[in-house]
Amino acid sequence: MAASAVRMPETPARRGRPGYDLAGILRGAVAEFTEHGYDATSIALIAKRLGLSKAAIYHHVGSKEELLRLALDQALGALEGVLTEPGARDGAAADRLTHVLRGAVRVLVAELPSVTLLLRLRGNTEVERAALARRRRFDRAVTELMDAARDEGTLRDDIDPRVAERLLFGMINSIVEWYRPGGPEDVEALADDVLRLALEGLRR
Amino acid sequence: MAASAVRMPETPARRGRPGYDLAGILRGAVAEFTEHGYDATSIALIAKRLGLSKAAIYHHVGSKEELLRLALDQALGALEGVLTEPGARDGAAADRLTHVLRGAVRVLVAELPSVTLLLRLRGNTEVERAALARRRRFDRAVTELMDAARDEGTLRDDIDPRVAERLLFGMINSIVEWYRPGGPEDVEALADDVLRLALEGLRR
């Protein structure tokens, strides 16, 4: 429920007060966490960034930790959602892998701020560690797909599987460093490029 | 001069005093910069980490900025060195590209701490901005090699060249996140895996 609520576009706050709804507060919190780190961020700093009082934020959430949890849930929920899509569950392993990689690129672009936050977590708190564990479960599901495609004979077996997986995610995750929505790269063209490079390589 | 001096293994400090030579101080500074960020690091914190007095550090360098400059020069000098090797200058563009990518992986592993520092720079100071500009010149040289290989007909031309370059470096740079020297991955085997994935792709 929270996950779908926070994905809503910015709408006027409830009760007719000026300011931000939960989605807007969350966006401000994610930006602050990403710029200054979770540890260095306080509700007061998030309030200052948004031009709100601390009370206006506490009207929506109980703590800084809850904002972090909601933001990470947004990124992780979207990634996990890809794994439950029919294209990720039915068919040849290579096709399911392709579906999941394309889905991961889409999520990364659609949820760029919260995925960026997830990728930069340091794991200093319980909420961060729980998110990192969820993230590892997602990675493991992709690794299993890669293993299945290798067994199927569609993926090459002369690259160390763990190295292949890390390089693949290194490539995909690096997109957050330079991709800006609304820029010249359309997300589907970007996903095509990622899949071509990852599956077929640069050499003609 | 400085660049070769700082690459020397840890040796007893000059004048018979116990402690660190410049290379050892630099290692401590790089670790401190990487863990806490350049802005949050002081000569006092580096001294504390190494169990030295501030004076012992000032015996070797004039400022925190000089330590940063030396560390970044170590990473950048090694990367730039790859471009001047015969394998990077002579032959078909695809072979030169292969040579440079393998060399970049080797440098990344050999200079892991200083390359990690380079990759995490935020560009808040003049020294950082100068290093980022040098880094961009290196990236540009690789992009030119990729363009030449595309013109040559050895690299595919249905991936956006700028996207291909970013994905390729995203993949290579992500190695600093998980590679630990002395671990199970031999650097040449790692470079083989990177080249196979980048040039030939995962699909059989």
mmCIF file of C-alpha atoms in Angstrom:
data_model
loop_
_atom_site.group_PDB
_atom_site.id
_atom_site.type_symbol
_atom_site.label_atom_id
_atom_site.label_comp_id
_atom_site.label_asym_id
_atom_site.label_seq_id
_atom_site.Cartn_x
_atom_site.Cartn_y
_atom_site.Cartn_z
ATOM 1 C CA MET A 1 0.000 0.000 0.000
ATOM 2 C CA ALA A 2 2.671 2.432 1.039
ATOM 3 C CA ALA A 3 4.656 1.463 -2.045
ATOM 4 C CA SER A 4 1.852 2.405 -4.403
ATOM 5 C CA ALA A 5 0.967 5.566 -2.487
ATOM 6 C CA VAL A 6 4.507 6.897 -2.665
ATOM 7 C CA ARG A 7 4.643 6.395 -6.416
ATOM 8 C CA MET A 8 1.753 8.809 -6.942
ATOM 9 C CA PRO A 9 2.628 12.088 -8.641
ATOM 10 C CA GLU A 10 2.820 15.159 -6.474
ATOM 11 C CA THR A 11 -0.688 16.206 -5.530
ATOM 12 C CA PRO A 12 -1.953 18.896 -3.154
ATOM 13 C CA ALA A 13 -1.507 17.782 0.438
ATOM 14 C CA ARG A 14 -4.524 16.468 2.263
ATOM 15 C CA ARG A 15 -6.652 18.834 4.398
ATOM 16 C CA GLY A 16 -5.975 21.651 1.952
ATOM 17 C CA ARG A 17 -2.674 22.658 3.583
ATOM 18 C CA PRO A 18 -0.047 23.999 1.223
ATOM 19 C CA GLY A 19 3.063 21.889 0.744
ATOM 20 C CA TYR A 20 3.841 18.300 -0.015
ATOM 21 C CA ASP A 21 2.119 14.965 0.215
ATOM 22 C CA LEU A 22 4.034 11.870 1.273
ATOM 23 C CA ALA A 23 5.368 11.287 -2.264
ATOM 24 C CA GLY A 24 6.805 14.813 -2.361
ATOM 25 C CA ILE A 25 8.357 14.486 1.094
ATOM 26 C CA LEU A 26 9.838 11.168 0.072
ATOM 27 C CA ARG A 27 11.392 12.713 -3.029
ATOM 28 C CA GLY A 28 12.979 15.410 -0.900
ATOM 29 C CA ALA A 29 14.236 12.844 1.609
ATOM 30 C CA VAL A 30 15.748 10.650 -1.120
ATOM 31 C CA ALA A 31 17.534 13.636 -2.641
ATOM 32 C CA GLU A 32 18.886 14.635 0.770
ATOM 33 C CA PHE A 33 19.953 11.067 1.680
ATOM 34 C CA THR A 34 21.712 10.664 -1.677
ATOM 35 C CA GLU A 35 23.511 14.012 -1.536
ATOM 36 C CA HIS A 36 24.655 13.965 2.069
ATOM 37 C CA GLY A 37 24.303 10.344 3.145
ATOM 38 C CA TYR A 38 21.650 8.875 5.413
ATOM 39 C CA ASP A 39 23.663 9.352 8.606
ATOM 40 C CA ALA A 40 24.242 13.055 7.958
ATOM 41 C CA THR A 41 20.590 13.740 7.113
ATOM 42 C CA SER A 42 17.947 14.721 9.679
ATOM 43 C CA ILE A 43 14.221 15.425 9.505
ATOM 44 C CA ALA A 44 15.198 19.050 10.120
ATOM 45 C CA LEU A 45 17.404 19.096 6.992
ATOM 46 C CA ILE A 46 14.705 17.443 4.878
ATOM 47 C CA ALA A 47 12.186 19.986 6.183
ATOM 48 C CA LYS A 48 14.568 22.823 5.360
ATOM 49 C CA ARG A 49 15.114 21.498 1.816
ATOM 50 C CA LEU A 50 11.357 21.383 1.227
ATOM 51 C CA GLY A 51 10.585 24.648 2.999
ATOM 52 C CA LEU A 52 8.387 22.786 5.497
ATOM 53 C CA SER A 53 8.250 22.619 9.268
ATOM 54 C CA LYS A 54 9.403 19.421 10.942
ATOM 55 C CA ALA A 55 5.805 19.011 12.179
ATOM 56 C CA ALA A 56 4.560 18.957 8.568
ATOM 57 C CA ILE A 57 6.842 16.002 7.902
ATOM 58 C CA TYR A 58 5.913 14.208 11.130
ATOM 59 C CA HIS A 59 2.304 14.604 9.991
ATOM 60 C CA HIS A 60 3.143 11.982 7.313
ATOM 61 C CA VAL A 61 5.903 9.795 8.768
ATOM 62 C CA GLY A 62 7.173 8.855 12.193
ATOM 63 C CA SER A 63 10.898 9.068 11.591
ATOM 64 C CA LYS A 64 13.792 9.520 9.199
ATOM 65 C CA GLU A 65 14.144 5.744 9.263
ATOM 66 C CA GLU A 66 10.594 5.330 7.989
ATOM 67 C CA LEU A 67 11.368 7.631 5.054
ATOM 68 C CA LEU A 68 14.400 5.501 4.230
ATOM 69 C CA ARG A 69 12.378 2.315 4.511
ATOM 70 C CA LEU A 70 9.638 3.654 2.220
ATOM 71 C CA ALA A 71 12.155 4.897 -0.360
ATOM 72 C CA LEU A 72 14.058 1.610 -0.447
ATOM 73 C CA ASP A 73 10.804 -0.335 -0.580
ATOM 74 C CA GLN A 74 9.871 1.654 -3.670
ATOM 75 C CA ALA A 75 13.088 0.619 -5.466
ATOM 76 C CA LEU A 76 13.094 -2.973 -4.232
ATOM 77 C CA GLY A 77 9.366 -3.517 -4.781
ATOM 78 C CA ALA A 78 9.729 -2.405 -8.389
ATOM 79 C CA LEU A 79 12.751 -4.680 -8.974
ATOM 80 C CA GLU A 80 11.048 -7.648 -7.325
ATOM 81 C CA GLY A 81 7.946 -6.952 -9.390
ATOM 82 C CA VAL A 82 9.954 -7.703 -12.548
ATOM 83 C CA LEU A 83 10.649 -11.227 -11.303
ATOM 84 C CA THR A 84 6.933 -11.987 -10.966
ATOM 85 C CA GLU A 85 6.007 -10.892 -14.498
ATOM 86 C CA PRO A 86 5.028 -13.729 -16.859
ATOM 87 C CA GLY A 87 8.040 -13.036 -19.101
ATOM 88 C CA ALA A 88 10.340 -13.680 -16.143
ATOM 89 C CA ARG A 89 8.648 -16.958 -15.224
ATOM 90 C CA ASP A 90 7.709 -18.736 -18.453
ATOM 91 C CA GLY A 91 9.831 -19.865 -21.351
ATOM 92 C CA ALA A 92 13.484 -20.535 -22.044
ATOM 93 C CA ALA A 93 15.937 -19.285 -19.417
ATOM 94 C CA ALA A 94 17.706 -17.012 -21.917
ATOM 95 C CA ASP A 95 14.396 -15.307 -22.767
ATOM 96 C CA ARG A 96 13.504 -14.939 -19.093
ATOM 97 C CA LEU A 97 16.949 -13.462 -18.420
ATOM 98 C CA THR A 98 16.465 -11.001 -21.273
ATOM 99 C CA HIS A 99 13.093 -10.032 -19.834
ATOM 100 C CA VAL A 100 14.536 -9.472 -16.361
ATOM 101 C CA LEU A 101 17.498 -7.422 -17.593
ATOM 102 C CA ARG A 102 15.208 -5.210 -19.672
ATOM 103 C CA GLY A 103 12.897 -4.895 -16.688
ATOM 104 C CA ALA A 104 15.808 -3.951 -14.412
ATOM 105 C CA VAL A 105 16.843 -1.172 -16.812
ATOM 106 C CA ARG A 106 13.246 0.108 -16.915
ATOM 107 C CA VAL A 107 12.978 0.133 -13.116
ATOM 108 C CA LEU A 108 16.320 1.850 -12.781
ATOM 109 C CA VAL A 109 15.146 4.646 -15.068
ATOM 110 C CA ALA A 110 11.590 4.870 -13.664
ATOM 111 C CA GLU A 111 12.792 4.833 -10.044
ATOM 112 C CA LEU A 112 16.140 6.517 -10.623
ATOM 113 C CA PRO A 113 16.376 8.440 -7.322
ATOM 114 C CA SER A 114 15.373 5.562 -5.049
ATOM 115 C CA VAL A 115 17.466 2.998 -6.974
ATOM 116 C CA THR A 116 20.446 5.361 -6.752
ATOM 117 C CA LEU A 117 19.907 5.556 -2.995
ATOM 118 C CA LEU A 118 19.724 1.754 -2.817
ATOM 119 C CA LEU A 119 22.948 1.351 -4.782
ATOM 120 C CA ARG A 120 24.845 3.733 -2.509
ATOM 121 C CA LEU A 121 23.739 2.244 0.810
ATOM 122 C CA ARG A 122 26.521 1.626 3.272
ATOM 123 C CA GLY A 123 24.608 -0.786 5.524
ATOM 124 C CA ASN A 124 25.097 1.126 8.781
ATOM 125 C CA THR A 125 21.537 0.594 10.045
ATOM 126 C CA GLU A 126 19.075 -2.269 10.317
ATOM 127 C CA VAL A 127 16.834 -0.784 7.601
ATOM 128 C CA GLU A 128 19.805 -0.511 5.238
ATOM 129 C CA ARG A 129 20.963 -4.048 5.971
ATOM 130 C CA ALA A 130 17.461 -5.429 5.384
ATOM 131 C CA ALA A 131 17.330 -3.586 2.041
ATOM 132 C CA LEU A 132 20.746 -4.907 1.037
ATOM 133 C CA ALA A 133 19.595 -8.445 1.893
ATOM 134 C CA ARG A 134 16.512 -7.978 -0.306
ATOM 135 C CA ARG A 135 18.744 -6.637 -3.058
ATOM 136 C CA ARG A 136 20.988 -9.709 -2.780
ATOM 137 C CA ARG A 137 17.921 -11.954 -3.121
ATOM 138 C CA PHE A 138 17.097 -10.167 -6.379
ATOM 139 C CA ASP A 139 20.675 -10.576 -7.606
ATOM 140 C CA ARG A 140 20.535 -14.240 -6.649
ATOM 141 C CA ALA A 141 17.382 -14.738 -8.714
ATOM 142 C CA VAL A 142 19.194 -13.261 -11.725
ATOM 143 C CA THR A 143 22.212 -15.451 -11.053
ATOM 144 C CA GLU A 144 19.942 -18.496 -11.013
ATOM 145 C CA LEU A 145 18.498 -17.460 -14.376
ATOM 146 C CA MET A 146 22.026 -17.114 -15.745
ATOM 147 C CA ASP A 147 22.901 -20.568 -14.395
ATOM 148 C CA ALA A 148 19.771 -22.013 -16.000
ATOM 149 C CA ALA A 149 20.613 -20.388 -19.351
ATOM 150 C CA ARG A 150 24.128 -21.813 -19.109
ATOM 151 C CA ASP A 151 22.724 -25.288 -18.404
ATOM 152 C CA GLU A 152 20.341 -24.802 -21.313
ATOM 153 C CA GLY A 153 23.355 -24.136 -23.535
ATOM 154 C CA THR A 154 22.311 -20.608 -24.540
ATOM 155 C CA LEU A 155 24.841 -18.759 -22.352
ATOM 156 C CA ARG A 156 28.599 -19.247 -22.734
ATOM 157 C CA ASP A 157 30.310 -21.177 -19.981
ATOM 158 C CA ASP A 158 33.867 -19.866 -20.321
ATOM 159 C CA ILE A 159 33.276 -16.810 -18.124
ATOM 160 C CA ASP A 160 33.296 -17.302 -14.358
ATOM 161 C CA PRO A 161 29.549 -17.165 -13.511
ATOM 162 C CA ARG A 162 29.988 -14.960 -10.425
ATOM 163 C CA VAL A 163 32.247 -12.569 -12.330
ATOM 164 C CA ALA A 164 29.801 -12.451 -15.253
ATOM 165 C CA GLU A 165 26.963 -11.580 -12.904
ATOM 166 C CA ARG A 166 28.943 -8.855 -11.163
ATOM 167 C CA LEU A 167 30.105 -7.317 -14.432
ATOM 168 C CA LEU A 168 26.566 -7.412 -15.798
ATOM 169 C CA PHE A 169 25.122 -5.638 -12.768
ATOM 170 C CA GLY A 170 28.085 -3.286 -12.666
ATOM 171 C CA MET A 171 27.190 -2.260 -16.189
ATOM 172 C CA ILE A 172 23.470 -1.890 -15.510
ATOM 173 C CA ASN A 173 23.862 -0.147 -12.158
ATOM 174 C CA SER A 174 26.342 2.346 -13.609
ATOM 175 C CA ILE A 175 23.462 3.800 -15.624
ATOM 176 C CA VAL A 176 22.384 5.774 -12.533
ATOM 177 C CA GLU A 177 25.662 7.711 -12.744
ATOM 178 C CA TRP A 178 24.859 9.381 -16.075
ATOM 179 C CA TYR A 179 21.297 8.683 -17.229
ATOM 180 C CA ARG A 180 18.883 11.562 -16.835
ATOM 181 C CA PRO A 181 15.212 10.978 -17.676
ATOM 182 C CA GLY A 182 14.047 13.232 -20.474
ATOM 183 C CA GLY A 183 17.510 13.213 -22.037
ATOM 184 C CA PRO A 184 18.335 11.968 -25.526
ATOM 185 C CA GLU A 185 18.336 8.290 -24.521
ATOM 186 C CA ASP A 186 14.923 6.677 -24.664
ATOM 187 C CA VAL A 187 14.630 3.957 -22.037
ATOM 188 C CA GLU A 188 13.743 1.205 -24.519
ATOM 189 C CA ALA A 189 16.676 2.160 -26.764
ATOM 190 C CA LEU A 190 18.895 2.127 -23.676
ATOM 191 C CA ALA A 191 17.626 -1.338 -22.730
ATOM 192 C CA ASP A 192 18.262 -2.509 -26.317
ATOM 193 C CA ASP A 193 21.852 -1.242 -26.097
ATOM 194 C CA VAL A 194 22.394 -2.944 -22.723
ATOM 195 C CA LEU A 195 21.051 -6.258 -24.021
ATOM 196 C CA ARG A 196 23.081 -6.089 -27.251
ATOM 197 C CA LEU A 197 26.300 -5.362 -25.373
ATOM 198 C CA ALA A 198 25.642 -7.906 -22.615
ATOM 199 C CA LEU A 199 24.421 -10.771 -24.796
ATOM 200 C CA GLU A 200 26.113 -10.242 -28.150
ATOM 201 C CA GLY A 201 29.121 -8.077 -27.328
ATOM 202 C CA LEU A 202 30.597 -5.079 -29.107
ATOM 203 C CA ARG A 203 32.560 -6.978 -31.717
ATOM 204 C CA ARG A 204 30.958 -7.411 -35.113
ATOM 205 C CA MET B 1 59.231 11.580 -9.634
ATOM 206 C CA ALA B 2 56.586 11.739 -6.953
ATOM 207 C CA ALA B 3 54.490 9.189 -8.822
ATOM 208 C CA SER B 4 57.262 6.609 -8.852
ATOM 209 C CA ALA B 5 58.315 7.379 -5.291
ATOM 210 C CA VAL B 6 54.821 6.826 -3.940
ATOM 211 C CA ARG B 7 54.555 3.472 -5.638
ATOM 212 C CA MET B 8 57.512 2.126 -3.686
ATOM 213 C CA PRO B 9 56.743 -0.554 -1.111
ATOM 214 C CA GLU B 10 56.694 0.503 2.499
ATOM 215 C CA THR B 11 60.257 0.995 3.680
ATOM 216 C CA PRO B 12 61.626 2.306 6.969
ATOM 217 C CA ALA B 13 61.253 6.057 7.136
ATOM 218 C CA ARG B 14 64.264 8.192 6.403
ATOM 219 C CA ARG B 15 66.487 9.381 9.269
ATOM 220 C CA GLY B 16 65.820 6.143 11.119
ATOM 221 C CA ARG B 17 62.592 7.391 12.715
ATOM 222 C CA PRO B 18 59.926 4.761 13.230
ATOM 223 C CA GLY B 19 56.760 5.104 11.170
ATOM 224 C CA TYR B 20 55.855 5.579 7.563
ATOM 225 C CA ASP B 21 57.481 6.824 4.415
ATOM 226 C CA LEU B 22 55.513 8.874 1.899
ATOM 227 C CA ALA B 23 54.033 5.732 0.281
ATOM 228 C CA GLY B 24 52.696 4.540 3.630
ATOM 229 C CA ILE B 25 51.268 7.949 4.509
ATOM 230 C CA LEU B 26 49.645 8.096 1.104
ATOM 231 C CA ARG B 27 48.019 4.699 1.626
ATOM 232 C CA GLY B 28 46.593 5.881 4.932
ATOM 233 C CA ALA B 29 45.364 9.117 3.363
ATOM 234 C CA VAL B 30 43.685 7.290 0.470
ATOM 235 C CA ALA B 31 41.923 4.928 2.875
ATOM 236 C CA GLU B 32 40.739 7.863 4.985
ATOM 237 C CA PHE B 33 39.609 9.904 1.934
ATOM 238 C CA THR B 34 37.705 6.911 0.548
ATOM 239 C CA GLU B 35 36.011 5.998 3.824
ATOM 240 C CA HIS B 36 35.010 9.456 4.995
ATOM 241 C CA GLY B 37 35.288 11.646 1.902
ATOM 242 C CA TYR B 38 37.994 14.194 1.150
ATOM 243 C CA ASP B 39 36.119 17.109 2.705
ATOM 244 C CA ALA B 40 35.616 15.306 6.031
ATOM 245 C CA THR B 41 39.260 14.198 6.239
ATOM 246 C CA SER B 42 42.012 16.232 7.894
ATOM 247 C CA ILE B 43 45.750 15.739 8.359
ATOM 248 C CA ALA B 44 44.917 15.163 12.035
ATOM 249 C CA LEU B 45 42.590 12.249 11.149
ATOM 250 C CA ILE B 46 45.156 10.721 8.791
ATOM 251 C CA ALA B 47 47.814 11.064 11.514
ATOM 252 C CA LYS B 48 45.491 9.420 14.023
ATOM 253 C CA ARG B 49 44.772 6.531 11.654
ATOM 254 C CA LEU B 50 48.491 5.927 11.184
ATOM 255 C CA GLY B 51 49.429 6.523 14.823
ATOM 256 C CA LEU B 52 51.655 9.434 13.782
ATOM 257 C CA SER B 53 51.925 13.044 14.834
ATOM 258 C CA LYS B 54 50.741 15.688 12.403
ATOM 259 C CA ALA B 55 54.353 16.901 12.268
ATOM 260 C CA ALA B 56 55.469 13.469 10.998
ATOM 261 C CA ILE B 57 53.079 13.860 8.075
ATOM 262 C CA TYR B 58 54.078 17.458 7.400
ATOM 263 C CA HIS B 59 57.637 16.162 7.254
ATOM 264 C CA HIS B 60 56.640 14.519 3.936
ATOM 265 C CA VAL B 61 53.863 16.666 2.449
ATOM 266 C CA GLY B 62 52.702 20.246 2.723
ATOM 267 C CA SER B 63 48.953 19.691 2.877
ATOM 268 C CA LYS B 64 46.005 17.350 2.656
ATOM 269 C CA GLU B 65 45.531 18.657 -0.873
ATOM 270 C CA GLU B 66 49.026 17.479 -1.821
ATOM 271 C CA LEU B 67 48.197 13.981 -0.561
ATOM 272 C CA LEU B 68 45.076 13.965 -2.723
ATOM 273 C CA ARG B 69 47.017 15.219 -5.735
ATOM 274 C CA LEU B 70 49.699 12.535 -5.304
ATOM 275 C CA ALA B 71 47.135 9.764 -4.863
ATOM 276 C CA LEU B 72 45.139 10.793 -7.922
ATOM 277 C CA ASP B 73 48.321 11.204 -9.941
ATOM 278 C CA GLN B 74 49.194 7.614 -9.093
ATOM 279 C CA ALA B 75 45.883 6.337 -10.514
ATOM 280 C CA LEU B 76 45.825 8.655 -13.517
ATOM 281 C CA GLY B 77 49.496 8.216 -14.358
ATOM 282 C CA ALA B 78 49.028 4.445 -14.458
ATOM 283 C CA LEU B 79 45.937 4.720 -16.678
ATOM 284 C CA GLU B 80 47.608 7.196 -19.024
ATOM 285 C CA GLY B 81 50.647 4.914 -19.149
ATOM 286 C CA VAL B 82 48.501 2.227 -20.777
ATOM 287 C CA LEU B 83 47.757 4.568 -23.695
ATOM 288 C CA THR B 84 51.455 5.033 -24.463
ATOM 289 C CA GLU B 85 52.274 1.318 -24.593
ATOM 290 C CA PRO B 86 53.084 -0.027 -28.092
ATOM 291 C CA GLY B 87 50.008 -2.292 -28.014
ATOM 292 C CA ALA B 88 47.807 0.782 -27.587
ATOM 293 C CA ARG B 89 49.449 2.647 -30.446
ATOM 294 C CA ASP B 90 50.186 0.167 -33.218
ATOM 295 C CA GLY B 91 47.924 -2.166 -35.141
ATOM 296 C CA ALA B 92 44.231 -2.506 -35.854
ATOM 297 C CA ALA B 93 41.934 -0.342 -33.732
ATOM 298 C CA ALA B 94 40.130 -3.395 -32.316
ATOM 299 C CA ASP B 95 43.452 -4.841 -31.105
ATOM 300 C CA ARG B 96 44.504 -1.515 -29.612
ATOM 301 C CA LEU B 97 41.132 -1.262 -27.863
ATOM 302 C CA THR B 98 41.567 -4.774 -26.481
ATOM 303 C CA HIS B 99 45.018 -3.826 -25.217
ATOM 304 C CA VAL B 100 43.736 -0.669 -23.516
ATOM 305 C CA LEU B 101 40.781 -2.422 -21.868
ATOM 306 C CA ARG B 102 43.039 -5.164 -20.525
ATOM 307 C CA GLY B 103 45.489 -2.508 -19.339
ATOM 308 C CA ALA B 104 42.681 -0.579 -17.625
ATOM 309 C CA VAL B 105 41.629 -3.715 -15.724
ATOM 310 C CA ARG B 106 45.258 -4.330 -14.686
ATOM 311 C CA VAL B 107 45.669 -0.748 -13.446
ATOM 312 C CA LEU B 108 42.396 -0.911 -11.591
ATOM 313 C CA VAL B 109 43.572 -4.000 -9.731
ATOM 314 C CA ALA B 110 47.171 -2.837 -9.196
ATOM 315 C CA GLU B 111 46.115 0.616 -8.009
ATOM 316 C CA LEU B 112 42.790 -0.370 -6.482
ATOM 317 C CA PRO B 113 42.734 2.143 -3.589
ATOM 318 C CA SER B 114 43.751 5.194 -5.621
ATOM 319 C CA VAL B 115 41.512 4.256 -8.575
ATOM 320 C CA THR B 116 38.602 3.774 -6.146
ATOM 321 C CA LEU B 117 39.305 7.252 -4.781
ATOM 322 C CA LEU B 118 39.387 8.645 -8.331
ATOM 323 C CA LEU B 119 36.069 7.011 -9.217
ATOM 324 C CA ARG B 120 34.335 8.435 -6.154
ATOM 325 C CA LEU B 121 35.506 12.019 -6.524
ATOM 326 C CA ARG B 122 32.829 14.643 -6.213
ATOM 327 C CA GLY B 123 34.735 17.487 -7.838
ATOM 328 C CA ASN B 124 34.447 19.960 -4.966
ATOM 329 C CA THR B 125 38.038 21.249 -5.203
ATOM 330 C CA GLU B 126 40.421 22.356 -7.922
ATOM 331 C CA VAL B 127 42.602 19.243 -7.477
ATOM 332 C CA GLU B 128 39.549 17.004 -7.857
ATOM 333 C CA ARG B 129 38.309 18.872 -10.915
ATOM 334 C CA ALA B 130 41.740 18.668 -12.566
ATOM 335 C CA ALA B 131 41.809 14.904 -11.907
ATOM 336 C CA LEU B 132 38.314 14.472 -13.333
ATOM 337 C CA ALA B 133 39.387 16.397 -16.447
ATOM 338 C CA ARG B 134 42.411 14.084 -16.858
ATOM 339 C CA ARG B 135 40.111 11.103 -16.375
ATOM 340 C CA ARG B 136 37.792 12.426 -19.096
ATOM 341 C CA ARG B 137 40.768 12.734 -21.462
ATOM 342 C CA PHE B 138 41.528 9.056 -20.850
ATOM 343 C CA ASP B 139 37.893 8.125 -21.487
ATOM 344 C CA ARG B 140 37.973 10.216 -24.661
ATOM 345 C CA ALA B 141 41.025 8.336 -25.924
ATOM 346 C CA VAL B 142 39.138 5.056 -25.419
ATOM 347 C CA THR B 143 36.087 6.497 -27.170
ATOM 348 C CA GLU B 144 38.278 7.457 -30.121
ATOM 349 C CA LEU B 145 39.621 3.901 -30.274
ATOM 350 C CA MET B 146 36.062 2.603 -30.247
ATOM 351 C CA ASP B 147 35.132 5.021 -33.040
ATOM 352 C CA ALA B 148 38.158 3.872 -35.057
ATOM 353 C CA ALA B 149 37.232 0.199 -34.554
ATOM 354 C CA ARG B 150 33.696 0.990 -35.680
ATOM 355 C CA ASP B 151 35.026 2.734 -38.799
ATOM 356 C CA GLU B 152 37.321 -0.230 -39.371
ATOM 357 C CA GLY B 153 34.245 -2.483 -39.330
ATOM 358 C CA THR B 154 35.340 -4.584 -36.369
ATOM 359 C CA LEU B 155 32.932 -3.049 -33.827
ATOM 360 C CA ARG B 156 29.172 -3.142 -34.253
ATOM 361 C CA ASP B 157 27.513 0.143 -35.139
ATOM 362 C CA ASP B 158 23.974 -0.508 -33.885
ATOM 363 C CA ILE B 159 24.740 0.558 -30.299
ATOM 364 C CA ASP B 160 24.859 4.270 -29.540
ATOM 365 C CA PRO B 161 28.633 4.930 -29.289
ATOM 366 C CA ARG B 162 28.382 7.149 -26.191
ATOM 367 C CA VAL B 163 26.118 4.637 -24.452
ATOM 368 C CA ALA B 164 28.452 1.758 -25.371
ATOM 369 C CA GLU B 165 31.407 3.622 -23.911
ATOM 370 C CA ARG B 166 29.555 4.438 -20.691
ATOM 371 C CA LEU B 167 28.310 0.878 -20.250
ATOM 372 C CA LEU B 168 31.792 -0.470 -20.913
ATOM 373 C CA PHE B 169 33.402 1.781 -18.308
ATOM 374 C CA GLY B 170 30.508 1.201 -15.938
ATOM 375 C CA MET B 171 31.298 -2.493 -16.146
ATOM 376 C CA ILE B 172 35.059 -2.075 -15.714
ATOM 377 C CA ASN B 173 34.831 0.534 -12.968
ATOM 378 C CA SER B 174 32.374 -1.575 -10.979
ATOM 379 C CA ILE B 175 35.220 -4.026 -10.368
ATOM 380 C CA VAL B 176 36.472 -1.764 -7.542
ATOM 381 C CA GLU B 177 33.229 -2.507 -5.673
ATOM 382 C CA TRP B 178 33.946 -6.211 -5.205
ATOM 383 C CA TYR B 179 37.439 -7.169 -6.366
ATOM 384 C CA ARG B 180 39.956 -7.794 -3.611
ATOM 385 C CA PRO B 181 43.579 -8.502 -4.578
ATOM 386 C CA GLY B 182 44.678 -11.913 -3.396
ATOM 387 C CA GLY B 183 41.155 -13.284 -3.798
ATOM 388 C CA PRO B 184 40.169 -16.170 -6.056
ATOM 389 C CA GLU B 185 40.111 -14.040 -9.215
ATOM 390 C CA ASP B 186 43.465 -13.739 -10.906
ATOM 391 C CA VAL B 187 43.800 -10.376 -12.630
ATOM 392 C CA GLU B 188 44.509 -11.854 -16.079
ATOM 393 C CA ALA B 189 41.531 -14.219 -15.790
ATOM 394 C CA LEU B 190 39.426 -11.223 -14.731
ATOM 395 C CA ALA B 191 40.632 -9.240 -17.755
ATOM 396 C CA ASP B 192 39.824 -12.240 -20.004
ATOM 397 C CA ASP B 193 36.285 -12.335 -18.584
ATOM 398 C CA VAL B 194 35.829 -8.580 -19.089
ATOM 399 C CA LEU B 195 37.015 -8.782 -22.695
ATOM 400 C CA ARG B 196 34.871 -11.816 -23.491
ATOM 401 C CA LEU B 197 31.756 -10.199 -22.074
ATOM 402 C CA ALA B 198 32.446 -6.785 -23.610
ATOM 403 C CA LEU B 199 33.501 -7.948 -27.061
ATOM 404 C CA GLU B 200 31.693 -11.242 -27.585
ATOM 405 C CA GLY B 201 28.770 -11.100 -25.160
ATOM 406 C CA LEU B 202 27.321 -13.704 -22.837
ATOM 407 C CA ARG B 203 25.210 -15.502 -25.397
ATOM 408 C CA ARG B 204 26.633 -18.609 -26.997
#
